[in-house]
CSV table of C-alpha atoms in Angstrom, one decimal:
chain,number,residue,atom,x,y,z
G,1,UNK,CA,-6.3,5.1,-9.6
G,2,UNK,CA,-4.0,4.6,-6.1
G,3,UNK,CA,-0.5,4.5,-6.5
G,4,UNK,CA,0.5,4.5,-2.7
G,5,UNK,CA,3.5,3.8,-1.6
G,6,UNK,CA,5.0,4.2,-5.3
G,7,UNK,CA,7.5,6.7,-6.0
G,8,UNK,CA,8.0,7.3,-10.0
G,9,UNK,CA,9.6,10.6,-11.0
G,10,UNK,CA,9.7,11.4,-14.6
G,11,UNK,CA,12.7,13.2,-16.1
G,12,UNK,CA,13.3,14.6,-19.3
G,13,UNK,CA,16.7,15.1,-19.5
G,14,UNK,CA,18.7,11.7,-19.7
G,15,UNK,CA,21.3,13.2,-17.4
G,16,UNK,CA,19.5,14.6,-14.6
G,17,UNK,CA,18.1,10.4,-14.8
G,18,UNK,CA,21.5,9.2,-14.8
G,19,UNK,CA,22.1,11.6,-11.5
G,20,UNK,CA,18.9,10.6,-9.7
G,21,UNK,CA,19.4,6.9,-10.2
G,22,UNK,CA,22.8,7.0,-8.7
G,23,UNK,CA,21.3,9.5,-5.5
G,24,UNK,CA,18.5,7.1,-4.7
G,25,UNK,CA,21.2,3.8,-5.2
G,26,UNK,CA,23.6,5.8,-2.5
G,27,UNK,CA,20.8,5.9,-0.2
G,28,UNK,CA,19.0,2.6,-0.7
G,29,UNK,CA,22.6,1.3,-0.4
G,30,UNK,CA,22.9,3.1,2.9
G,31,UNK,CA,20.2,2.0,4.5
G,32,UNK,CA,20.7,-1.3,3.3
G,33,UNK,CA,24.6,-1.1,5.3
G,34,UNK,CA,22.7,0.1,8.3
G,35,UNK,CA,20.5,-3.0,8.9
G,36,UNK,CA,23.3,-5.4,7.5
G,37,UNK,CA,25.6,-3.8,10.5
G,38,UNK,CA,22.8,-4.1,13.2
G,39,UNK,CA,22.4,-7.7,11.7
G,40,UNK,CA,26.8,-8.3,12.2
G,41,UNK,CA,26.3,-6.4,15.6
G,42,UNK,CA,23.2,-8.2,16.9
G,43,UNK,CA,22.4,-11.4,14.9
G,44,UNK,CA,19.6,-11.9,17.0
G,45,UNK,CA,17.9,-8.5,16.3
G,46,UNK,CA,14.7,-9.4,14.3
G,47,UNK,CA,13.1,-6.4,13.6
G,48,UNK,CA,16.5,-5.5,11.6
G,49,UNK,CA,15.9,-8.7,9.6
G,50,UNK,CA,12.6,-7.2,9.0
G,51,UNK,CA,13.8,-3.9,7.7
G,52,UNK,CA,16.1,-5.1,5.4
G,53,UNK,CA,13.6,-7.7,4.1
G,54,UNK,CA,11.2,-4.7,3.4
G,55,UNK,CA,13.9,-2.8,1.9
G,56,UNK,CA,15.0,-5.4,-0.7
G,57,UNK,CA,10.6,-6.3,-1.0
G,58,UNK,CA,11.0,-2.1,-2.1
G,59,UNK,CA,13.8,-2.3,-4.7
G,60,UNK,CA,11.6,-5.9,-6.1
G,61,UNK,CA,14.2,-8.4,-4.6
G,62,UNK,CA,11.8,-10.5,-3.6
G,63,UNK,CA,14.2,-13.9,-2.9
G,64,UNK,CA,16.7,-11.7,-1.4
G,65,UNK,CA,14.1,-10.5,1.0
G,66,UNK,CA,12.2,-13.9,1.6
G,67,UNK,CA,16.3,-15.1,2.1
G,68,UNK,CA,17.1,-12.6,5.0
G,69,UNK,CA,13.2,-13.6,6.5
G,70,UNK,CA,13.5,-17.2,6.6
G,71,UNK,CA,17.2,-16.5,8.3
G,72,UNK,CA,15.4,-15.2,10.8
G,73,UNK,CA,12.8,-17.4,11.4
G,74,UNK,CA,15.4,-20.1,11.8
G,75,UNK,CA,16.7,-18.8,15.1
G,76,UNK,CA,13.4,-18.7,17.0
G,77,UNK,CA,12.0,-15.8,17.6
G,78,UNK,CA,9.9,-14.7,20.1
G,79,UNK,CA,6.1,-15.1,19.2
G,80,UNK,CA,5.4,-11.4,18.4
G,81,UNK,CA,8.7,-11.4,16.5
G,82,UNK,CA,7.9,-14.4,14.3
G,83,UNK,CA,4.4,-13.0,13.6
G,84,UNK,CA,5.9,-9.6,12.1
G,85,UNK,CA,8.3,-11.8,9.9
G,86,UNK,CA,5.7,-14.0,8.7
G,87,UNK,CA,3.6,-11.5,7.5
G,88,UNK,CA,6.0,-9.6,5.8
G,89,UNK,CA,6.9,-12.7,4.5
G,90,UNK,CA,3.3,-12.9,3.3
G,91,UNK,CA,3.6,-9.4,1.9
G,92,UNK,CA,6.3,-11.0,-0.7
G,93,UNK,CA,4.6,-14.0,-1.8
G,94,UNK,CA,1.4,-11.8,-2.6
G,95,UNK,CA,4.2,-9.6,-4.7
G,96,UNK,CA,4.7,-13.0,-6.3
G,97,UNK,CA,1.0,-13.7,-6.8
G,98,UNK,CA,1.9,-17.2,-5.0
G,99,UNK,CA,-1.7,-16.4,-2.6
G,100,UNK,CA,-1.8,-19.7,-1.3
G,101,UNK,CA,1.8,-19.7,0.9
G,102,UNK,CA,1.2,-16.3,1.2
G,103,UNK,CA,-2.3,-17.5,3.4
G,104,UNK,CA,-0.5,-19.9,4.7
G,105,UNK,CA,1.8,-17.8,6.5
G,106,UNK,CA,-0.6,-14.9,7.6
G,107,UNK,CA,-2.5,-18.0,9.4
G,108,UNK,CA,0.3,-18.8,11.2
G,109,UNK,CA,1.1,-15.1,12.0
G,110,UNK,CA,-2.8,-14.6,13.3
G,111,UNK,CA,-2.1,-17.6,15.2
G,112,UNK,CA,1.1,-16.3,16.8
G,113,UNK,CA,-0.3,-12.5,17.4
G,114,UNK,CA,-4.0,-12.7,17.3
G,115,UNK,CA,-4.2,-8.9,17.9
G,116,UNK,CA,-2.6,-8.0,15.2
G,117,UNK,CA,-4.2,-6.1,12.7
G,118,UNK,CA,-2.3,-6.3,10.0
G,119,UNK,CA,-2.3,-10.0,9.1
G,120,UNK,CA,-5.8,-9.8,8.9
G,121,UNK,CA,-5.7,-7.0,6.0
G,122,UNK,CA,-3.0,-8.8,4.0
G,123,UNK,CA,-4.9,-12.2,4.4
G,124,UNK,CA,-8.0,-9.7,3.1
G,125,UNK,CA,-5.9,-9.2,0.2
G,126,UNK,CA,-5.0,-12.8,-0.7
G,127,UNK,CA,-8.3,-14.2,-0.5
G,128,UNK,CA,-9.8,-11.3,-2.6
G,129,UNK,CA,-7.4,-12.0,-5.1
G,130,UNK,CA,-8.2,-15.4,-5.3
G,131,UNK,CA,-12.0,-14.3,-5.8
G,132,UNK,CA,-12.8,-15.7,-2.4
G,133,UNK,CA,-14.3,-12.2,-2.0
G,134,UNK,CA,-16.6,-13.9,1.7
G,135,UNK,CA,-13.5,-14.7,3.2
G,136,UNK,CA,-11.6,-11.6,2.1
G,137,UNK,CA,-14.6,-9.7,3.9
G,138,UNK,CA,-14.5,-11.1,6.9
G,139,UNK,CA,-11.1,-10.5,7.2
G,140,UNK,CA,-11.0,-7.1,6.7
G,141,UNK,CA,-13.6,-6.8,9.1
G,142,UNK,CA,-11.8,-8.8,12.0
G,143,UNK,CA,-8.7,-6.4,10.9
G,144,UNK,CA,-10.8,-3.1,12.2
G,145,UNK,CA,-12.0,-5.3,15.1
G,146,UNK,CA,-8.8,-5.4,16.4
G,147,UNK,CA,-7.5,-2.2,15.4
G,148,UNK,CA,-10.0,0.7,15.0
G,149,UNK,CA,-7.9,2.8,14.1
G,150,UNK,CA,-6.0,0.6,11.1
G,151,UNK,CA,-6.2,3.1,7.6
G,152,UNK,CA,-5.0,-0.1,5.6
G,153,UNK,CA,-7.8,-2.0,7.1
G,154,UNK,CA,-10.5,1.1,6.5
G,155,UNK,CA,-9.1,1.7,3.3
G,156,UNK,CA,-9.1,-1.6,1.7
G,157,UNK,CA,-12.5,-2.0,3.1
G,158,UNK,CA,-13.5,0.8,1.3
G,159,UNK,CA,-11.9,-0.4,-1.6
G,160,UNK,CA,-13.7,-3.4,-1.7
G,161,UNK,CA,-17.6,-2.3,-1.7
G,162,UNK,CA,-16.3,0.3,-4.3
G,163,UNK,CA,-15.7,-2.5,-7.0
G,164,UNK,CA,-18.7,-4.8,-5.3
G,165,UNK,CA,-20.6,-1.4,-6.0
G,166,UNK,CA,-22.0,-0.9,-2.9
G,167,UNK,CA,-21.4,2.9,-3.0
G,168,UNK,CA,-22.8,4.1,0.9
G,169,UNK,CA,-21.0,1.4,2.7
G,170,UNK,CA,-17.6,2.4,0.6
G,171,UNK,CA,-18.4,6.2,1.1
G,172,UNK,CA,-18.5,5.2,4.8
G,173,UNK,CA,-15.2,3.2,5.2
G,174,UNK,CA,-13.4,5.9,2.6
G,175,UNK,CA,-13.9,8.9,5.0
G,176,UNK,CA,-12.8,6.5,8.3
G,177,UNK,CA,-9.6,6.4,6.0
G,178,UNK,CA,-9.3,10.1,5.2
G,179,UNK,CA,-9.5,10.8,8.3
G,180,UNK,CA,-6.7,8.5,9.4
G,181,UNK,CA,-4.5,9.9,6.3
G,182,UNK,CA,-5.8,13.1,5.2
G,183,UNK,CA,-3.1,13.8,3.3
G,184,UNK,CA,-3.3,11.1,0.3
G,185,UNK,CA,-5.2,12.2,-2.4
G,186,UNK,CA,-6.1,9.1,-4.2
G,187,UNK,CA,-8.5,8.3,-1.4
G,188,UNK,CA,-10.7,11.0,-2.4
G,189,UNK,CA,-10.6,10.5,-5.8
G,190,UNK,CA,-12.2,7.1,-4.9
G,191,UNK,CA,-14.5,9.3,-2.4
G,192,UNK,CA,-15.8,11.6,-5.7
G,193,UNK,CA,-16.4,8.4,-7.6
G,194,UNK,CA,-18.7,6.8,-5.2
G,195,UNK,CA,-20.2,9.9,-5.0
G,196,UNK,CA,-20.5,10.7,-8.7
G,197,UNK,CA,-21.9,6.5,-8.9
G,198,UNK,CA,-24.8,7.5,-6.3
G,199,UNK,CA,-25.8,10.5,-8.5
G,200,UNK,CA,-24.3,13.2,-5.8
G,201,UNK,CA,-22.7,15.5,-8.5
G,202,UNK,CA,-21.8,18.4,-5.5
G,203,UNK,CA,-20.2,16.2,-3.1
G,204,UNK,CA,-18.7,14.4,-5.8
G,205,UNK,CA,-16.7,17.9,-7.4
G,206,UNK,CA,-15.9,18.7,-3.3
G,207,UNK,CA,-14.3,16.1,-3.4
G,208,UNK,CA,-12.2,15.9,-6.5
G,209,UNK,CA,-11.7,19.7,-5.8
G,210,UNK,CA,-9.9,18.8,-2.0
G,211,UNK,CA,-7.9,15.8,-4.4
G,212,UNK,CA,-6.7,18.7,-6.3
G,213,UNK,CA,-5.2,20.9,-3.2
G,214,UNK,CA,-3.5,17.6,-1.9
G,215,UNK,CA,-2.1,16.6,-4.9
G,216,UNK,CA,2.2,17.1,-4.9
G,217,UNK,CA,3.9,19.9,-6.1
G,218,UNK,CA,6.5,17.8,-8.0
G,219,UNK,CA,5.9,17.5,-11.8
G,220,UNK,CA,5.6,13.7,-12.9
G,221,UNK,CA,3.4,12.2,-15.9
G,222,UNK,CA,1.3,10.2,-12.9
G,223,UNK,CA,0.8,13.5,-11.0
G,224,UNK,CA,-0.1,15.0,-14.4
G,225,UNK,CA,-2.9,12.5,-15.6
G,226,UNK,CA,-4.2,12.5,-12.0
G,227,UNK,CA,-5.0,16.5,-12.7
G,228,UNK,CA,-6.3,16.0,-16.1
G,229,UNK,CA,-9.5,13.6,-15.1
G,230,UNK,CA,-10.5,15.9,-11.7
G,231,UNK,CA,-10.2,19.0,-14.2
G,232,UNK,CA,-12.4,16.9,-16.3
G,233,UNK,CA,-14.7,15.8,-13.7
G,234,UNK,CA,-15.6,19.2,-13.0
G,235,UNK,CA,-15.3,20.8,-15.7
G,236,UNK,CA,-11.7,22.9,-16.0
G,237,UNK,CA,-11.0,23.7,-19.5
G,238,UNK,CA,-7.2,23.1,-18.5
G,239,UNK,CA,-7.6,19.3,-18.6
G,240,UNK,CA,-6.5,18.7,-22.1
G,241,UNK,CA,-3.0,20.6,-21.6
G,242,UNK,CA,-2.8,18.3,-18.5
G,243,UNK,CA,-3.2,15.0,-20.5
G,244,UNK,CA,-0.3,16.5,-23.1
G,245,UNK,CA,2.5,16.6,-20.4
G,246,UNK,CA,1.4,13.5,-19.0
């Protein structure tokens, strides 16, 4: 269960909803202003392009975004530029589950930047969600070759041999991602499943157990279920009563 990047707050009262829809409007709007002035200011300023696009690809405005990308990439930008575009670009259409254009335009982006690391993940992505699971592989793998130190590359590698089941390998590329985020939690609840899969019941409830001291203060129903299965994975009476307020 990995929700990163996701940011759901559950409120009870309908007011205190009202309020924090209108807060988090004021600021998405504000940022939103910032990039649209550095766009008036400097219209040849990609990376601003970028940052908008990925701030309307966060509020799910997908044509907006792809809108302000492809503006961009009609002025010619410098290779490195057009590279970053592109495979934010990409990162829309997989939003769209349209896999094909979004291959498309991480080959072009690889193309363009071949050191980048992170086409390689999202093209990763794409093919495994086409169930060109060989492909996906090898991406992921020339992702890390590039950059060692890439968490999404480590992490969705990891990800991968969990669901193809091959526990030691996932166990392995997990940690590499821990270690570049310690402080997500949902990594090592994937971390005590592979362990609990291979039949390692104490390094399995270690696990879980350092989950459990990362997990957020804030009270939310996701942040709620996520206590109730490590309390029931090893064994705390107080999973139920987490389960109820979730």
């Amino acid at each position: 269960k990995i929700k990163i990047g996701v940011l759901v707050i559950s409120l009870i009262i309908l007011l205190s909803l009202s309020i924090k829809t209108i807060n988090q409007n004021k600021i998405w709007n504000s940022v939103y202003r910032i990039w649209s002035n550095t766009i008036h200011v400097s219209p040849r300023a990609y990376g601003a392009y970028n940052n908008l696009a990925i701030e309307c690809l966060d509020e799910d405005k997908f044509d907006e975004a792809i809108k302000h990308l492809k503006f961009a990439l009609n002025a010619n930008p410098p290779a490195n530029q057009e590279a970053t575009l592109r495979t934010t670009l990409a990162t829309i259409y997989i939003e769209k589950k349209d896999f094909d254009q979004a291959i498309q335009e991480l080959s072009r982006a690889v193309k363009l930047n071949p050191n980048m690391s992170e086409p390689y993940v999202n093209l990763g992505n794409a093919y495994c969600m086409k169930q060109q699971l060989d492909l996906g592989l090898r991406q992921y793998k020339k992702a890390i070759e590039m950059n060692p130190n890439s968490f999404e590359a480590h992490f969705n590698l990891g990800l991968f041999y969990y669901q193809k089941k091959e526990y030691n390998l996932a166990i392995q590329e997990l940690k590499q991602a821990i270690y570049l985020k310690p402080e997500l939690y949902s990594i090592d609840l994937y971390l005590a499943e592979c362990y609990a899969k291979k039949g390692f019941s104490k390094e399995a409830i270690k696990a879980y157990k350092t989950a459990l001291a990362k997990l957020p203060s804030q009270e939310s129903h996701f942040i709620y279920y996520d206590r109730g299965i490590i309390y029931g994975k090893i064994g705390y009476p107080r999973a139920i009563g987490e389960f109820n307020k979730a």
